Amino acid sequence: MTTLHTLPIPRQITPAHEHAWVADSRHPTSEGVVVYVRCAGCGTHRVDLQEHPLTPPAAISRETSG
Ligand SMILES: [Zn+2]
């Protein structure tokens, strides 16, 4: 006989998902190209800095929702 246990499902306040970053705008600076990105899925904003056209941009700001 199988005993069924009902496990509580943990509620996530902010569901984790892989952000789909979309570049809102790009601003060339002396340190590289500052790219303002926004997640198309949840609307989170982030600022990236691409120091060189051939290197991937690195986040220079925390992700902020809204
Ligand atoms: Zn997202």
Short mmCIF file of C-alpha atoms and ligand atoms in Angstrom, two decimals:
data_model
loop_
_atom_site.label_atom_id
_atom_site.label_comp_id
_atom_site.label_asym_id
_atom_site.label_seq_id
_atom_site.Cartn_x
_atom_site.Cartn_y
_atom_site.Cartn_z
CA MET A 1 0.00 0.00 0.00
CA THR A 2 1.25 3.43 -0.87
CA THR A 3 1.08 6.22 1.60
CA LEU A 4 0.69 9.60 0.03
CA HIS A 5 2.35 12.54 1.69
CA THR A 6 1.28 16.02 0.83
CA LEU A 7 4.35 18.20 0.81
CA PRO A 8 3.98 21.92 1.19
CA ILE A 9 4.92 23.73 -1.98
CA PRO A 10 7.35 26.57 -1.22
CA ARG A 11 6.05 29.86 -2.48
CA GLN A 12 8.46 31.98 -4.38
CA ILE A 13 7.90 35.68 -4.13
CA THR A 14 9.92 36.33 -7.26
CA PRO A 15 9.84 33.33 -9.55
CA ALA A 16 13.28 32.47 -10.79
CA HIS A 17 13.62 32.52 -14.50
CA GLU A 18 16.31 33.21 -17.00
CA HIS A 19 16.06 36.85 -17.85
CA ALA A 20 15.56 37.65 -21.51
CA TRP A 21 17.59 40.83 -21.68
CA VAL A 22 16.65 43.34 -24.34
CA ALA A 23 18.87 46.35 -24.92
CA ASP A 24 16.89 49.51 -24.36
CA SER A 25 19.65 51.91 -25.27
CA ARG A 26 23.42 52.10 -25.75
CA HIS A 27 25.69 54.92 -24.75
CA PRO A 28 29.34 54.92 -25.87
CA THR A 29 31.61 56.24 -23.12
CA SER A 30 35.36 56.47 -22.64
CA GLU A 31 35.23 53.23 -20.65
CA GLY A 32 33.16 51.32 -23.15
CA VAL A 33 29.57 51.06 -24.23
CA VAL A 34 27.05 51.34 -21.44
CA VAL A 35 24.04 49.23 -22.33
CA TYR A 36 20.74 49.64 -20.54
CA VAL A 37 18.95 46.32 -20.68
CA ARG A 38 15.48 45.25 -19.66
CA CYS A 39 14.07 41.77 -19.21
CA ALA A 40 11.25 41.22 -21.65
CA GLY A 41 9.79 38.63 -19.33
CA CYS A 42 9.58 40.40 -15.98
CA GLY A 43 10.61 43.99 -16.68
CA THR A 44 13.75 43.90 -14.53
CA HIS A 45 16.27 46.58 -15.45
CA ARG A 46 20.05 46.28 -15.46
CA VAL A 47 22.97 48.30 -16.70
CA ASP A 48 25.80 46.55 -18.52
CA LEU A 49 29.19 47.82 -19.58
CA GLN A 50 30.76 46.39 -22.71
CA GLU A 51 34.39 47.40 -22.58
CA HIS A 52 35.22 45.98 -25.97
CA PRO A 53 33.01 45.10 -28.94
CA LEU A 54 34.32 41.53 -28.89
CA THR A 55 33.82 40.90 -25.19
CA PRO A 56 30.48 40.16 -23.56
CA PRO A 57 29.01 42.97 -21.52
CA ALA A 58 29.35 42.80 -17.75
CA ALA A 59 26.67 43.93 -15.37
CA ILE A 60 27.63 47.12 -13.53
CA SER A 61 24.37 47.52 -11.68
CA ARG A 62 22.14 45.35 -9.59
CA GLU A 63 19.00 44.06 -11.15
CA THR A 64 16.10 46.28 -10.22
CA SER A 65 12.54 45.31 -10.86
CA GLY A 66 10.03 47.75 -12.16
ZN ZN B 1 13.27 38.45 -16.05
#
